Amino acid sequence: MAVSLFINDSLFNGDLLEALLKKRLTTTARLKDTARLKDFLKPVKKTCALMSRDERGVLEPHTDLLSVALAVIGFMVFAALMSQTYLGYEDRSFALENYETASLIAENLADAPALEAESTGLLSAASLDAFSGPNGANERERLFAAFSRNYRFLVEVRTGDGQWHWQIKPDDAEPDAFADGLEKVAASVPVVIKLNPAESVPGTLTVVIYKTEWN
């Protein structure tokens, strides 16, 4: 009986040891596989972390586009300012250069014998009527021939109360040579206009020079 129990106990212990050994080997293999899996996943996680944290690849193109857009806008604004500055300078240059000329022409016409009333130093309304009327082509030609043809100008004479107004233009000018939208400069001098033998009134004589391709 004792011998039988010993044999059975030995068999039981052998089976138990074998089972424990297999379980240990299985656990060891699983641990090794787990360790290998962790070692394999580490570079992948690191790469993913770098890909998610490195935002330069996404932001740099937008930053470059924004910089280019700002540079283009800045250049356009600068070009517009320079253009306005140049045009403003050109306009002022024309006015400064031609205002003195307009003043000299106005002074000469104010003392022109052809416009005077019997050498009295007064402008004659009758003469102004002749120069500005439809039959005064010869008078107008002689008047403008006394000045350089480099200047395109007209003459206006007004009474101080605005009741009387005369305008003298050259007949050889183009129809749109004195259009309202053209650039021009004007200078005026005070005059006295003799309307009739009994009445003289103050007024102004104005010379308006228009800009052309040569001035």
CSV table of C-alpha atoms in Angstrom, one decimal:
chain,number,residue,atom,x,y,z
A,1,MET,CA,0.0,0.0,0.0
A,2,ALA,CA,2.8,2.4,0.9
A,3,VAL,CA,4.7,1.5,-2.2
A,4,SER,CA,1.7,2.2,-4.4
A,5,LEU,CA,1.2,5.6,-2.8
A,6,PHE,CA,4.8,6.5,-3.3
A,7,ILE,CA,4.6,5.6,-6.9
A,8,ASN,CA,1.4,7.5,-7.4
A,9,ASP,CA,2.9,10.5,-5.6
A,10,SER,CA,6.0,10.4,-7.7
A,11,LEU,CA,3.9,10.3,-10.8
A,12,PHE,CA,1.8,13.2,-9.6
A,13,ASN,CA,4.8,15.3,-8.7
A,14,GLY,CA,6.4,14.6,-12.1
A,15,ASP,CA,3.3,15.6,-13.9
A,16,LEU,CA,3.1,18.7,-11.8
A,17,LEU,CA,6.7,19.7,-12.5
A,18,GLU,CA,6.2,19.1,-16.2
A,19,ALA,CA,3.2,21.3,-16.2
A,20,LEU,CA,4.9,24.1,-14.2
A,21,LEU,CA,7.9,23.9,-16.5
A,22,LYS,CA,5.7,24.3,-19.6
A,23,LYS,CA,3.9,27.2,-18.1
A,24,ARG,CA,7.1,28.9,-17.2
A,25,LEU,CA,8.5,28.4,-20.7
A,26,THR,CA,5.2,29.8,-22.2
A,27,THR,CA,5.4,32.8,-19.9
A,28,THR,CA,9.0,33.4,-20.8
A,29,ALA,CA,8.2,33.2,-24.5
A,30,ARG,CA,5.4,35.6,-24.1
A,31,LEU,CA,7.6,38.0,-22.2
A,32,LYS,CA,10.2,37.9,-24.9
A,33,ASP,CA,7.5,38.4,-27.6
A,34,THR,CA,6.2,41.4,-25.6
A,35,ALA,CA,9.6,42.9,-25.2
A,36,ARG,CA,10.3,42.5,-28.9
A,37,LEU,CA,6.9,44.1,-29.7
A,38,LYS,CA,7.8,47.0,-27.4
A,39,ASP,CA,11.2,47.4,-29.1
A,40,PHE,CA,9.5,47.4,-32.5
A,41,LEU,CA,6.9,49.9,-31.5
A,42,LYS,CA,9.3,52.4,-29.9
A,43,PRO,CA,10.7,53.8,-33.2
A,44,VAL,CA,7.2,54.0,-34.6
A,45,LYS,CA,5.9,55.9,-31.7
A,46,LYS,CA,8.9,58.2,-31.8
A,47,THR,CA,8.4,58.8,-35.5
A,48,CYS,CA,4.7,59.5,-35.0
A,49,ALA,CA,5.6,61.9,-32.1
A,50,LEU,CA,8.0,63.7,-34.3
A,51,MET,CA,5.5,63.9,-37.1
A,52,SER,CA,2.8,65.3,-34.9
A,53,ARG,CA,5.1,67.8,-33.1
A,54,ASP,CA,7.1,69.1,-36.0
A,55,GLU,CA,4.8,71.8,-37.4
A,56,ARG,CA,7.4,73.5,-39.5
A,57,GLY,CA,6.5,71.5,-42.6
A,58,VAL,CA,3.0,72.8,-42.5
A,59,LEU,CA,3.6,76.3,-41.4
A,60,GLU,CA,6.5,77.3,-43.5
A,61,PRO,CA,4.7,77.3,-46.9
A,62,HIS,CA,1.9,79.5,-45.5
A,63,THR,CA,4.5,81.8,-44.0
A,64,ASP,CA,6.3,82.2,-47.3
A,65,LEU,CA,3.1,83.0,-49.1
A,66,LEU,CA,2.2,85.6,-46.5
A,67,SER,CA,5.6,87.2,-46.8
A,68,VAL,CA,5.3,87.3,-50.6
A,69,ALA,CA,1.8,88.8,-50.5
A,70,LEU,CA,2.9,91.4,-48.0
A,71,ALA,CA,5.9,92.3,-50.2
A,72,VAL,CA,3.7,92.6,-53.3
A,73,ILE,CA,1.2,94.8,-51.5
A,74,GLY,CA,4.0,97.0,-50.1
A,75,PHE,CA,5.5,97.4,-53.6
A,76,MET,CA,2.1,98.3,-55.1
A,77,VAL,CA,1.5,100.9,-52.4
A,78,PHE,CA,5.0,102.3,-52.9
A,79,ALA,CA,4.6,102.5,-56.7
A,80,ALA,CA,1.2,104.3,-56.2
A,81,LEU,CA,2.7,106.8,-53.9
A,82,MET,CA,5.6,107.4,-56.2
A,83,SER,CA,3.3,107.9,-59.1
A,84,GLN,CA,1.1,110.4,-57.2
A,85,THR,CA,4.2,112.2,-56.1
A,86,TYR,CA,5.6,112.4,-59.6
A,87,LEU,CA,2.2,113.6,-61.1
A,88,GLY,CA,1.9,116.2,-58.3
A,89,TYR,CA,5.4,117.4,-58.9
A,90,GLU,CA,4.7,117.6,-62.7
A,91,ASP,CA,1.5,119.6,-62.1
A,92,ARG,CA,3.3,122.0,-59.7
A,93,SER,CA,6.2,122.4,-62.1
A,94,PHE,CA,3.8,123.3,-65.0
A,95,ALA,CA,2.0,125.9,-62.9
A,96,LEU,CA,5.2,127.5,-61.6
A,97,GLU,CA,6.9,127.7,-65.0
A,98,ASN,CA,3.8,129.1,-66.8
A,99,TYR,CA,2.2,131.4,-64.2
A,100,GLU,CA,4.9,134.0,-64.7
A,101,THR,CA,4.5,133.8,-68.4
A,102,ALA,CA,0.7,134.2,-68.1
A,103,SER,CA,1.2,137.3,-65.9
A,104,LEU,CA,3.6,138.9,-68.4
A,105,ILE,CA,1.1,138.3,-71.3
A,106,ALA,CA,-1.7,139.7,-69.2
A,107,GLU,CA,0.2,142.9,-68.4
A,108,ASN,CA,1.2,143.4,-72.0
A,109,LEU,CA,-2.4,143.0,-73.2
A,110,ALA,CA,-3.7,145.4,-70.5
A,111,ASP,CA,-1.4,148.0,-72.1
A,112,ALA,CA,-1.9,147.0,-75.7
A,113,PRO,CA,-2.9,149.9,-77.9
A,114,ALA,CA,-5.3,147.8,-79.9
A,115,LEU,CA,-7.4,147.3,-76.8
A,116,GLU,CA,-7.2,150.8,-75.4
A,117,ALA,CA,-9.8,153.4,-75.6
A,118,GLU,CA,-8.2,156.4,-77.4
A,119,SER,CA,-4.9,156.1,-75.5
A,120,THR,CA,-6.5,156.7,-72.2
A,121,GLY,CA,-5.0,153.6,-70.5
A,122,LEU,CA,-8.5,152.1,-70.3
A,123,LEU,CA,-9.7,149.1,-72.1
A,124,SER,CA,-12.3,149.8,-74.7
A,125,ALA,CA,-15.5,147.8,-74.6
A,126,ALA,CA,-15.9,148.5,-78.3
A,127,SER,CA,-12.5,147.1,-79.0
A,128,LEU,CA,-13.2,144.0,-76.9
A,129,ASP,CA,-16.5,143.5,-78.9
A,130,ALA,CA,-14.5,143.6,-82.1
A,131,PHE,CA,-11.8,141.2,-81.0
A,132,SER,CA,-14.2,138.6,-79.5
A,133,GLY,CA,-16.9,138.9,-82.3
A,134,PRO,CA,-17.3,136.7,-85.4
A,135,ASN,CA,-15.8,139.4,-87.6
A,136,GLY,CA,-12.6,139.9,-85.6
A,137,ALA,CA,-10.5,137.1,-87.2
A,138,ASN,CA,-7.9,139.6,-88.5
A,139,GLU,CA,-7.7,141.4,-85.2
A,140,ARG,CA,-7.3,138.1,-83.3
A,141,GLU,CA,-4.6,136.9,-85.7
A,142,ARG,CA,-2.5,140.1,-85.1
A,143,LEU,CA,-3.1,139.9,-81.4
A,144,PHE,CA,-1.8,136.3,-80.9
A,145,ALA,CA,0.9,136.7,-83.5
A,146,ALA,CA,2.7,139.1,-81.1
A,147,PHE,CA,3.3,136.2,-78.7
A,148,SER,CA,5.1,132.9,-79.0
A,149,ARG,CA,3.1,130.0,-80.5
A,150,ASN,CA,4.7,127.7,-78.0
A,151,TYR,CA,1.9,128.9,-75.6
A,152,ARG,CA,-1.7,128.0,-76.2
A,153,PHE,CA,-3.7,130.6,-74.4
A,154,LEU,CA,-7.0,132.5,-74.4
A,155,VAL,CA,-7.9,135.9,-73.0
A,156,GLU,CA,-10.9,136.7,-70.8
A,157,VAL,CA,-12.1,140.2,-69.7
A,158,ARG,CA,-14.8,140.6,-67.1
A,159,THR,CA,-16.3,143.6,-65.3
A,160,GLY,CA,-16.2,143.5,-61.6
A,161,ASP,CA,-20.0,143.0,-61.3
A,162,GLY,CA,-19.9,140.2,-63.8
A,163,GLN,CA,-22.4,141.9,-66.1
A,164,TRP,CA,-20.0,142.0,-69.0
A,165,HIS,CA,-17.7,139.3,-70.2
A,166,TRP,CA,-15.5,138.9,-73.3
A,167,GLN,CA,-13.4,135.9,-74.4
A,168,ILE,CA,-10.8,136.0,-77.1
A,169,LYS,CA,-9.4,132.7,-78.6
A,170,PRO,CA,-7.1,132.1,-81.5
A,171,ASP,CA,-9.0,130.9,-84.6
A,172,ASP,CA,-6.4,128.3,-85.6
A,173,ALA,CA,-6.8,126.2,-82.4
A,174,GLU,CA,-8.4,122.8,-82.4
A,175,PRO,CA,-12.0,122.6,-81.3
A,176,ASP,CA,-11.1,120.8,-78.0
A,177,ALA,CA,-7.9,122.8,-77.4
A,178,PHE,CA,-9.5,124.7,-74.6
A,179,ALA,CA,-11.7,122.0,-73.0
A,180,ASP,CA,-12.6,122.4,-69.4
A,181,GLY,CA,-10.9,119.2,-68.2
A,182,LEU,CA,-7.4,120.2,-69.6
A,183,GLU,CA,-4.6,121.3,-67.3
A,184,LYS,CA,-4.1,125.0,-67.3
A,185,VAL,CA,-2.8,128.0,-65.3
A,186,ALA,CA,-4.3,131.5,-65.2
A,187,ALA,CA,-3.0,134.9,-64.2
A,188,SER,CA,-5.1,138.1,-63.8
A,189,VAL,CA,-4.4,141.8,-63.7
A,190,PRO,CA,-6.8,144.6,-62.7
A,191,VAL,CA,-8.1,146.9,-65.4
A,192,VAL,CA,-10.6,149.6,-66.0
A,193,ILE,CA,-13.1,149.1,-68.8
A,194,LYS,CA,-14.7,152.0,-70.6
A,195,LEU,CA,-18.2,150.9,-71.5
A,196,ASN,CA,-19.2,154.2,-73.1
A,197,PRO,CA,-18.0,157.8,-73.0
A,198,ALA,CA,-19.8,158.4,-69.7
A,199,GLU,CA,-19.2,155.1,-67.9
A,200,SER,CA,-16.1,153.2,-66.9
A,201,VAL,CA,-16.0,150.2,-64.5
A,202,PRO,CA,-13.3,148.1,-62.9
A,203,GLY,CA,-12.7,144.6,-64.1
A,204,THR,CA,-10.0,142.0,-64.6
A,205,LEU,CA,-8.1,140.7,-67.6
A,206,THR,CA,-7.1,137.1,-67.3
A,207,VAL,CA,-4.8,135.0,-69.5
A,208,VAL,CA,-5.3,131.2,-69.3
A,209,ILE,CA,-2.4,129.1,-70.6
A,210,TYR,CA,-3.2,125.5,-71.4
A,211,LYS,CA,-0.8,122.6,-71.2
A,212,THR,CA,0.4,121.1,-74.5
A,213,GLU,CA,2.8,118.4,-75.4
A,214,TRP,CA,5.6,120.9,-75.6
A,215,ASN,CA,5.2,122.8,-72.4
